[in-house]
Structure formats: structure tokens, C-alpha cells
PDB file of C-alpha atoms in Angstrom:
ATOM      1  CA  ASN A   1     -10.567  17.152 -11.088  1.00 57.00           C
ATOM      2  CA  ALA A   2     -10.778  14.877  -8.039  1.00 72.00           C
ATOM      3  CA  GLY A   3      -8.957  11.783  -9.349  1.00 93.00           C
ATOM      4  CA  VAL A   4      -9.541   9.037  -6.748  1.00 97.00           C
ATOM      5  CA  THR A   5     -11.870   9.819  -3.852  1.00 97.00           C
ATOM      6  CA  GLN A   6     -12.162   7.648  -0.755  1.00 97.00           C
ATOM      7  CA  THR A   7     -14.816   7.913   1.938  1.00 96.00           C
ATOM      8  CA  PRO A   8     -14.774   8.092   4.860  1.00 97.00           C
ATOM      9  CA  LYS A   9     -11.334   9.471   5.747  1.00 96.00           C
ATOM     10  CA  PHE A  10     -11.448   8.197   9.334  1.00 96.00           C
ATOM     11  CA  GLN A  11     -13.543   5.575  11.087  1.00 96.00           C
ATOM     12  CA  VAL A  12     -13.571   3.836  14.457  1.00 97.00           C
ATOM     13  CA  LEU A  13     -15.426   0.542  14.779  1.00 96.00           C
ATOM     14  CA  LYS A  14     -16.047  -1.979  17.498  1.00 97.00           C
ATOM     15  CA  THR A  15     -15.091  -5.610  17.002  1.00 97.00           C
ATOM     16  CA  GLY A  16     -17.826  -7.426  15.100  1.00 96.00           C
ATOM     17  CA  GLN A  17     -19.300  -4.356  13.418  1.00 97.00           C
ATOM     18  CA  SER A  18     -19.562  -4.158   9.652  1.00 96.00           C
ATOM     19  CA  MET A  19     -18.518  -1.349   7.379  1.00 96.00           C
ATOM     20  CA  THR A  20     -18.153  -0.466   3.701  1.00 97.00           C
ATOM     21  CA  LEU A  21     -15.310   1.696   2.417  1.00 98.00           C
ATOM     22  CA  GLN A  22     -16.114   3.602  -0.740  1.00 97.00           C
ATOM     23  CA  CYS A  23     -13.881   4.511  -3.654  1.00 97.00           C
ATOM     24  CA  ALA A  24     -14.811   6.526  -6.729  1.00 97.00           C
ATOM     25  CA  GLN A  25     -12.656   7.635  -9.655  1.00 97.00           C
ATOM     26  CA  ASP A  26     -13.154  10.109 -12.471  1.00 95.00           C
ATOM     27  CA  MET A  27     -10.093   9.024 -14.482  1.00 94.00           C
ATOM     28  CA  ASN A  28     -11.965   6.581 -16.731  1.00 94.00           C
ATOM     29  CA  HIS A  29      -9.576   3.800 -15.709  1.00 94.00           C
ATOM     30  CA  ASN A  30     -10.542   0.161 -16.115  1.00 93.00           C
ATOM     31  CA  SER A  31      -8.567  -1.282 -13.197  1.00 93.00           C
ATOM     32  CA  MET A  32      -9.155  -0.566  -9.529  1.00 96.00           C
ATOM     33  CA  TYR A  33      -7.411  -1.880  -6.414  1.00 96.00           C
ATOM     34  CA  TRP A  34      -7.735  -2.010  -2.644  1.00 98.00           C
ATOM     35  CA  TYR A  35      -4.591  -2.034  -0.490  1.00 98.00           C
ATOM     36  CA  ARG A  36      -3.910  -1.941   3.198  1.00 97.00           C
ATOM     37  CA  GLN A  37      -0.806  -0.287   4.597  1.00 97.00           C
ATOM     38  CA  ASP A  38       0.610  -1.222   7.975  1.00 94.00           C
ATOM     39  CA  PRO A  39       3.839  -0.018   9.615  1.00 88.00           C
ATOM     40  CA  GLY A  40       6.795  -2.057   8.376  1.00 82.00           C
ATOM     41  CA  MET A  41       4.631  -4.078   5.972  1.00 84.00           C
ATOM     42  CA  GLY A  42       4.310  -1.794   3.006  1.00 87.00           C
ATOM     43  CA  LEU A  43       1.300  -1.858   0.700  1.00 94.00           C
ATOM     44  CA  ARG A  44      -0.480  -5.211   0.537  1.00 95.00           C
ATOM     45  CA  LEU A  45      -3.095  -5.937  -2.098  1.00 95.00           C
ATOM     46  CA  ILE A  46      -6.472  -7.040  -0.758  1.00 97.00           C
ATOM     47  CA  TYR A  47      -8.589  -7.274  -3.922  1.00 97.00           C
ATOM     48  CA  TYR A  48      -8.501  -5.838  -7.393  1.00 95.00           C
ATOM     49  CA  SER A  49     -10.817  -5.412 -10.345  1.00 95.00           C
ATOM     50  CA  ALA A  50      -9.241  -5.524 -13.788  1.00 91.00           C
ATOM     51  CA  SER A  51     -12.434  -4.251 -15.406  1.00 90.00           C
ATOM     52  CA  GLU A  52     -16.065  -3.597 -14.657  1.00 90.00           C
ATOM     53  CA  GLY A  53     -17.757  -6.833 -13.673  1.00 89.00           C
ATOM     54  CA  THR A  54     -14.626  -8.698 -12.546  1.00 92.00           C
ATOM     55  CA  THR A  55     -12.904  -8.980  -9.174  1.00 95.00           C
ATOM     56  CA  ASP A  56      -9.971 -11.084  -7.970  1.00 94.00           C
ATOM     57  CA  LYS A  57      -8.250 -11.812  -4.692  1.00 95.00           C
ATOM     58  CA  GLY A  58      -4.932 -10.261  -3.847  1.00 93.00           C
ATOM     59  CA  GLU A  59      -2.379 -11.137  -1.195  1.00 92.00           C
ATOM     60  CA  VAL A  60      -4.560 -10.646   1.910  1.00 96.00           C
ATOM     61  CA  PRO A  61      -8.282 -11.111   1.029  1.00 97.00           C
ATOM     62  CA  ASN A  62      -9.488 -12.916   4.161  1.00 96.00           C
ATOM     63  CA  GLY A  63     -12.128 -10.972   6.080  1.00 96.00           C
ATOM     64  CA  TYR A  64     -12.974  -8.681   3.162  1.00 97.00           C
ATOM     65  CA  ASN A  65     -15.388  -8.556   0.257  1.00 97.00           C
ATOM     66  CA  VAL A  66     -15.533  -6.183  -2.688  1.00 97.00           C
ATOM     67  CA  SER A  67     -18.035  -4.918  -5.218  1.00 96.00           C
ATOM     68  CA  ARG A  68     -17.252  -3.251  -8.523  1.00 95.00           C
ATOM     69  CA  LEU A  69     -20.495  -1.298  -8.745  1.00 88.00           C
ATOM     70  CA  ASN A  70     -19.720   0.278 -12.131  1.00 95.00           C
ATOM     71  CA  LYS A  71     -16.642   1.571 -13.921  1.00 95.00           C
ATOM     72  CA  ARG A  72     -16.256   4.451 -11.459  1.00 96.00           C
ATOM     73  CA  GLU A  73     -16.875   2.784  -8.106  1.00 97.00           C
ATOM     74  CA  PHE A  74     -15.171  -0.022  -6.183  1.00 97.00           C
ATOM     75  CA  SER A  75     -16.188  -0.715  -2.588  1.00 97.00           C
ATOM     76  CA  LEU A  76     -14.529  -2.756   0.158  1.00 98.00           C
ATOM     77  CA  ARG A  77     -16.639  -4.370   2.871  1.00 97.00           C
ATOM     78  CA  LEU A  78     -15.674  -5.676   6.277  1.00 96.00           C
ATOM     79  CA  GLU A  79     -18.482  -7.991   7.370  1.00 93.00           C
ATOM     80  CA  SER A  80     -17.296  -8.565  10.952  1.00 96.00           C
ATOM     81  CA  ALA A  81     -14.443  -6.240  11.848  1.00 95.00           C
ATOM     82  CA  ALA A  82     -11.487  -7.557  13.862  1.00 97.00           C
ATOM     83  CA  PRO A  83      -8.709  -5.606  15.603  1.00 96.00           C
ATOM     84  CA  SER A  84      -6.220  -7.107  13.106  1.00 96.00           C
ATOM     85  CA  GLN A  85      -7.985  -5.104  10.412  1.00 97.00           C
ATOM     86  CA  THR A  86      -6.916  -1.815  11.980  1.00 97.00           C
ATOM     87  CA  SER A  87      -4.971  -0.197   9.163  1.00 97.00           C
ATOM     88  CA  VAL A  88      -4.890   2.505   6.530  1.00 97.00           C
ATOM     89  CA  TYR A  89      -6.767   1.460   3.414  1.00 98.00           C
ATOM     90  CA  PHE A  90      -5.908   2.850  -0.008  1.00 98.00           C
ATOM     91  CA  CYS A  91      -7.842   2.626  -3.231  1.00 98.00           C
ATOM     92  CA  ALA A  92      -5.938   2.919  -6.501  1.00 97.00           C
ATOM     93  CA  THR A  93      -6.730   2.927 -10.202  1.00 96.00           C
ATOM     94  CA  SER A  94      -4.754   2.310 -13.345  1.00 93.00           C
ATOM     95  CA  GLY A  95      -5.305   2.586 -17.053  1.00 89.00           C
ATOM     96  CA  PRO A  96      -3.535   0.551 -19.741  1.00 84.00           C
ATOM     97  CA  PRO A  97      -0.920  -2.041 -18.727  1.00 79.00           C
ATOM     98  CA  ASN A  98       2.537  -0.677 -17.904  1.00 82.00           C
ATOM     99  CA  GLN A  99       1.042   2.578 -16.632  1.00 89.00           C
ATOM    100  CA  PRO A 100       1.345   3.764 -13.025  1.00 92.00           C
ATOM    101  CA  GLN A 101      -1.371   3.590 -10.416  1.00 95.00           C
ATOM    102  CA  HIS A 102      -3.172   6.615  -8.998  1.00 96.00           C
ATOM    103  CA  PHE A 103      -4.057   6.538  -5.324  1.00 97.00           C
ATOM    104  CA  GLY A 104      -6.653   8.106  -3.085  1.00 97.00           C
ATOM    105  CA  ASP A 105      -5.661   9.630   0.236  1.00 96.00           C
ATOM    106  CA  GLY A 106      -6.771   6.670   2.279  1.00 97.00           C
ATOM    107  CA  THR A 107      -9.235   5.658   4.983  1.00 97.00           C
ATOM    108  CA  ARG A 108      -7.787   5.372   8.474  1.00 97.00           C
ATOM    109  CA  LEU A 109      -9.691   2.575  10.204  1.00 97.00           C
ATOM    110  CA  SER A 110      -9.381   1.665  13.884  1.00 97.00           C
ATOM    111  CA  ILE A 111     -11.126  -1.380  15.314  1.00 97.00           C
ATOM    112  CA  LEU A 112     -11.428  -1.591  19.058  1.00 95.00           C
TER     113      LEU A 112
ATOM    114  CA  GLU B   1       7.798 -15.228  -6.704  1.00 66.00           C
ATOM    115  CA  ASP B   2       8.446 -11.604  -7.561  1.00 67.00           C
ATOM    116  CA  GLN B   3      10.331  -9.691  -4.892  1.00 88.00           C
ATOM    117  CA  VAL B   4      11.119  -6.029  -4.386  1.00 93.00           C
ATOM    118  CA  THR B   5      13.551  -4.897  -1.690  1.00 95.00           C
ATOM    119  CA  GLN B   6      14.193  -1.279  -0.831  1.00 97.00           C
ATOM    120  CA  SER B   7      17.168  -0.002   1.116  1.00 96.00           C
ATOM    121  CA  PRO B   8      17.844   1.650   3.395  1.00 96.00           C
ATOM    122  CA  GLU B   9      14.612   1.477   5.411  1.00 95.00           C
ATOM    123  CA  ALA B  10      15.293   4.963   6.752  1.00 97.00           C
ATOM    124  CA  LEU B  11      17.690   7.709   5.762  1.00 97.00           C
ATOM    125  CA  ARG B  12      18.504  10.988   7.468  1.00 97.00           C
ATOM    126  CA  LEU B  13      20.311  13.668   5.467  1.00 97.00           C
ATOM    127  CA  GLN B  14      21.389  17.217   6.036  1.00 97.00           C
ATOM    128  CA  GLU B  15      20.057  19.748   3.592  1.00 97.00           C
ATOM    129  CA  GLY B  16      22.325  19.707   0.539  1.00 96.00           C
ATOM    130  CA  GLU B  17      23.738  16.245   1.274  1.00 97.00           C
ATOM    131  CA  SER B  18      23.175  14.137  -1.849  1.00 97.00           C
ATOM    132  CA  SER B  19      22.410  10.410  -1.591  1.00 97.00           C
ATOM    133  CA  SER B  20      20.718   7.479  -3.317  1.00 98.00           C
ATOM    134  CA  LEU B  21      17.877   5.108  -2.499  1.00 98.00           C
ATOM    135  CA  ASN B  22      17.971   1.547  -3.803  1.00 98.00           C
ATOM    136  CA  CYS B  23      15.260  -0.745  -5.152  1.00 97.00           C
ATOM    137  CA  SER B  24      16.368  -4.306  -5.941  1.00 97.00           C
ATOM    138  CA  TYR B  25      13.997  -6.619  -7.742  1.00 94.00           C
ATOM    139  CA  THR B  26      13.644 -10.167  -9.007  1.00 91.00           C
ATOM    140  CA  VAL B  27      10.852 -10.577 -11.541  1.00 83.00           C
ATOM    141  CA  SER B  28      10.226 -12.547 -14.666  1.00 79.00           C
ATOM    142  CA  GLY B  29       9.559 -10.271 -17.582  1.00 82.00           C
ATOM    143  CA  LEU B  30       9.804  -6.733 -16.226  1.00 87.00           C
ATOM    144  CA  ARG B  31       7.156  -4.495 -17.770  1.00 88.00           C
ATOM    145  CA  GLY B  32       7.780  -1.384 -15.735  1.00 92.00           C
ATOM    146  CA  LEU B  33       9.334  -0.042 -12.531  1.00 95.00           C
ATOM    147  CA  PHE B  34       7.577   2.793 -10.752  1.00 96.00           C
ATOM    148  CA  TRP B  35       8.736   5.263  -8.111  1.00 98.00           C
ATOM    149  CA  TYR B  36       6.238   6.972  -5.838  1.00 98.00           C
ATOM    150  CA  ARG B  37       6.488   9.574  -3.119  1.00 98.00           C
ATOM    151  CA  GLN B  38       4.227   9.306  -0.055  1.00 97.00           C
ATOM    152  CA  ASP B  39       3.729  12.147   2.407  1.00 96.00           C
ATOM    153  CA  PRO B  40       2.304  11.500   5.900  1.00 93.00           C
ATOM    154  CA  GLY B  41      -1.459  11.120   5.811  1.00 93.00           C
ATOM    155  CA  LYS B  42      -1.558  10.972   2.002  1.00 95.00           C
ATOM    156  CA  GLY B  43      -1.663   8.342  -0.685  1.00 96.00           C
ATOM    157  CA  PRO B  44       1.381   7.540  -2.834  1.00 97.00           C
ATOM    158  CA  GLU B  45       2.025  10.052  -5.592  1.00 97.00           C
ATOM    159  CA  PHE B  46       3.543   8.889  -8.871  1.00 96.00           C
ATOM    160  CA  LEU B  47       7.053  10.137  -9.710  1.00 97.00           C
ATOM    161  CA  PHE B  48       8.645   8.067 -12.485  1.00 95.00           C
ATOM    162  CA  THR B  49       8.226   5.022 -14.696  1.00 96.00           C
ATOM    163  CA  LEU B  50      11.249   3.165 -16.075  1.00 96.00           C
ATOM    164  CA  TYR B  51      10.801   0.442 -18.669  1.00 93.00           C
ATOM    165  CA  SER B  52      14.214  -0.841 -19.706  1.00 92.00           C
ATOM    166  CA  ALA B  53      17.766  -1.131 -18.411  1.00 93.00           C
ATOM    167  CA  GLY B  54      19.793   2.012 -19.025  1.00 96.00           C
ATOM    168  CA  GLU B  55      16.785   4.287 -18.902  1.00 96.00           C
ATOM    169  CA  GLU B  56      16.950   7.454 -16.761  1.00 97.00           C
ATOM    170  CA  LYS B  57      14.295   9.972 -15.743  1.00 97.00           C
ATOM    171  CA  GLU B  58      14.763  13.321 -13.963  1.00 97.00           C
ATOM    172  CA  LYS B  59      12.518  15.720 -12.106  1.00 95.00           C
ATOM    173  CA  GLU B  60      13.934  18.648 -10.172  1.00 94.00           C
ATOM    174  CA  ARG B  61      16.375  17.187  -7.590  1.00 96.00           C
ATOM    175  CA  LEU B  62      15.392  13.564  -8.319  1.00 97.00           C
ATOM    176  CA  LYS B  63      16.883  11.211 -10.874  1.00 98.00           C
ATOM    177  CA  ALA B  64      15.807   7.595 -11.329  1.00 98.00           C
ATOM    178  CA  THR B  65      17.950   4.979 -13.070  1.00 98.00           C
ATOM    179  CA  LEU B  66      17.365   1.325 -13.961  1.00 97.00           C
ATOM    180  CA  THR B  67      19.549  -1.742 -14.445  1.00 94.00           C
ATOM    181  CA  LYS B  68      18.496  -5.353 -14.976  1.00 91.00           C
ATOM    182  CA  LYS B  69      18.499  -5.995 -11.213  1.00 93.00           C
ATOM    183  CA  GLU B  70      17.928  -2.677  -9.474  1.00 96.00           C
ATOM    184  CA  SER B  71      16.860   0.921  -9.638  1.00 98.00           C
ATOM    185  CA  PHE B  72      18.301   3.927  -7.887  1.00 98.00           C
ATOM    186  CA  LEU B  73      16.595   7.141  -6.917  1.00 98.00           C
ATOM    187  CA  HIS B  74      19.313   9.767  -6.672  1.00 98.00           C
ATOM    188  CA  ILE B  75      18.552  12.877  -4.655  1.00 97.00           C
ATOM    189  CA  THR B  76      20.836  15.826  -5.395  1.00 97.00           C
ATOM    190  CA  ALA B  77      21.168  18.643  -2.863  1.00 97.00           C
ATOM    191  CA  PRO B  78      17.972  17.667  -1.028  1.00 97.00           C
ATOM    192  CA  LYS B  79      15.770  20.172   0.759  1.00 97.00           C
ATOM    193  CA  PRO B  80      13.560  19.606   3.836  1.00 97.00           C
ATOM    194  CA  GLU B  81      10.501  19.460   1.555  1.00 97.00           C
ATOM    195  CA  ASP B  82      11.940  16.291  -0.014  1.00 97.00           C
ATOM    196  CA  SER B  83      11.241  14.502   3.287  1.00 98.00           C
ATOM    197  CA  ALA B  84       8.801  11.673   2.571  1.00 97.00           C
ATOM    198  CA  THR B  85       8.585   7.931   2.136  1.00 97.00           C
ATOM    199  CA  TYR B  86       9.677   6.768  -1.303  1.00 98.00           C
ATOM    200  CA  LEU B  87       8.100   3.596  -2.668  1.00 97.00           C
ATOM    201  CA  CYS B  88       9.244   1.412  -5.524  1.00 97.00           C
ATOM    202  CA  ALA B  89       6.907  -0.942  -7.404  1.00 95.00           C
ATOM    203  CA  VAL B  90       7.654  -3.469 -10.108  1.00 93.00           C
ATOM    204  CA  GLN B  91       5.211  -4.655 -12.708  1.00 90.00           C
ATOM    205  CA  ALA B  92       5.635  -7.945 -14.549  1.00 83.00           C
ATOM    206  CA  ALA B  93       3.406  -9.790 -16.975  1.00 71.00           C
ATOM    207  CA  GLN B  94       1.915 -12.536 -14.797  1.00 64.00           C
ATOM    208  CA  GLY B  95      -0.843 -14.253 -16.685  1.00 57.00           C
ATOM    209  CA  GLY B  96      -1.798 -10.916 -18.112  1.00 58.00           C
ATOM    210  CA  SER B  97      -2.797  -9.383 -14.776  1.00 62.00           C
ATOM    211  CA  TYR B  98      -0.014  -6.764 -14.546  1.00 73.00           C
ATOM    212  CA  ILE B  99      -0.376  -6.448 -10.784  1.00 85.00           C
ATOM    213  CA  PRO B 100       2.523  -4.420  -9.373  1.00 90.00           C
ATOM    214  CA  THR B 101       4.601  -5.612  -6.417  1.00 91.00           C
ATOM    215  CA  PHE B 102       5.598  -2.913  -3.942  1.00 94.00           C
ATOM    216  CA  GLY B 103       8.678  -2.605  -1.787  1.00 94.00           C
ATOM    217  CA  ARG B 104       8.318  -1.505   1.834  1.00 95.00           C
ATOM    218  CA  GLY B 105       9.679   1.946   1.154  1.00 95.00           C
ATOM    219  CA  THR B 106      12.497   4.200   2.317  1.00 97.00           C
ATOM    220  CA  SER B 107      11.647   6.900   4.832  1.00 96.00           C
ATOM    221  CA  LEU B 108      13.713   9.999   4.055  1.00 98.00           C
ATOM    222  CA  ILE B 109      14.171  12.885   6.477  1.00 98.00           C
ATOM    223  CA  VAL B 110      16.105  15.948   5.365  1.00 97.00           C
ATOM    224  CA  HIS B 111      17.205  18.231   8.168  1.00 96.00           C
ATOM    225  CA  PRO B 112      17.625  21.964   7.554  1.00 95.00           C
TER     226      PRO B 112
END
């Protein structure tokens, strides 16, 4: 009963490198989200997918792309990593409207 | 624009010293207010959902209440294991997207 699984848990990149963060859920939820969390800034929404086949920009989408591969999987891609993208990235899912989100344990990403 | 403000930013308590955390919000058409607990190195974990003013929810030493402008998370006789960051999120019907807005959290430390 894994819930929301994020891989990898830790990653160090050099400026300009690319990387894909993976998220998979076994909760049969339609909606999936990518957040970044920085000290003093709280959780900021990068992209979300209300259902399979749809994606929309959140508050801070610049420098990122996403793919909703199927109902279970939602990936986040950094095409050319920048130091400003050093952060902890969380994937979340939710079911019907008005229901809470369920989060993975995050990917800690450092860009040098 | 929807706004969620949590106070205080940080709170230090002695074991057994009861207190309250505040979440003030301004949204159009509140659909739900969520409280989460986040431990270091982990993703947020759902605690409570409140839907309408006057509603209260309890779990062990925690009690969440809701008015039309704010929510309180009351912690009665806290223990060191209650130390965590507590996040509040508000969900409103915005064009049908139901994307929650998060506050920046309150970091709680309970000393033995």
C-alpha cells in the first residue's frame, strides 16, 4: 500500500543538465500535482493534471515541463537545470473535489 | 486573489503547555480547509478537513475549528512527538479547478 511514490529521493545535478522526476500513485486518483518547497516560501504549485491527458500551469512553471503518462504516473522534467531550481519537490494526488491531497516524501534536488 | 496566512511562523512550547495555531484566509467560495502535519524529510500528512463555519474536528491532542475568516489548530497538553510543521490549505471553486492554496506553515517545537 505505497500511496504516492517519488523517485529518486536525492539528486545532485550540474547547471545545464537535464533530469526527470518520477511520481507514481496507486490510489486511483484523477488529479496529480507537482510542488516545490523552499525555506520560508511554503509549497508552490508548479504544474498539475486534473485528469489523464490534461496538464496545466501552476504558480511557478517556468523551467519545467510535465507529462501525465497514464492515470498512475506524472513526471516533472527539468530541461536545463539552474541553481534557482535547487529545492525539495513534492508530488501529490487527490480524488474528488473537496477532498485532501496525498503527498509523496519528496525529491531533494541540488543544482551546482 | 486567494490568500492564506499562518501565524505564528514558529512556536516553542514546553511539554504540557497548550496553545493554538492560526490560519487566516480570504477566498471566494470556500469549499474546504485542510490541516496537514509535516515532519522533517517527509511529505505533508493529512490531519483534518473542515467545510463550514462552526465545524470542529478532533484527533488525540489536536482540535481544529473553523470560522468564516480563520481556522485554529488547538494543541492540548502537547508532547515532544507533536513537534512538526503544521500546514493549512484552503480550497475554493475557481473555474472548477479546485486547486488548494497553502499557507507557509507554523513550525512547532515541544520541549520535554
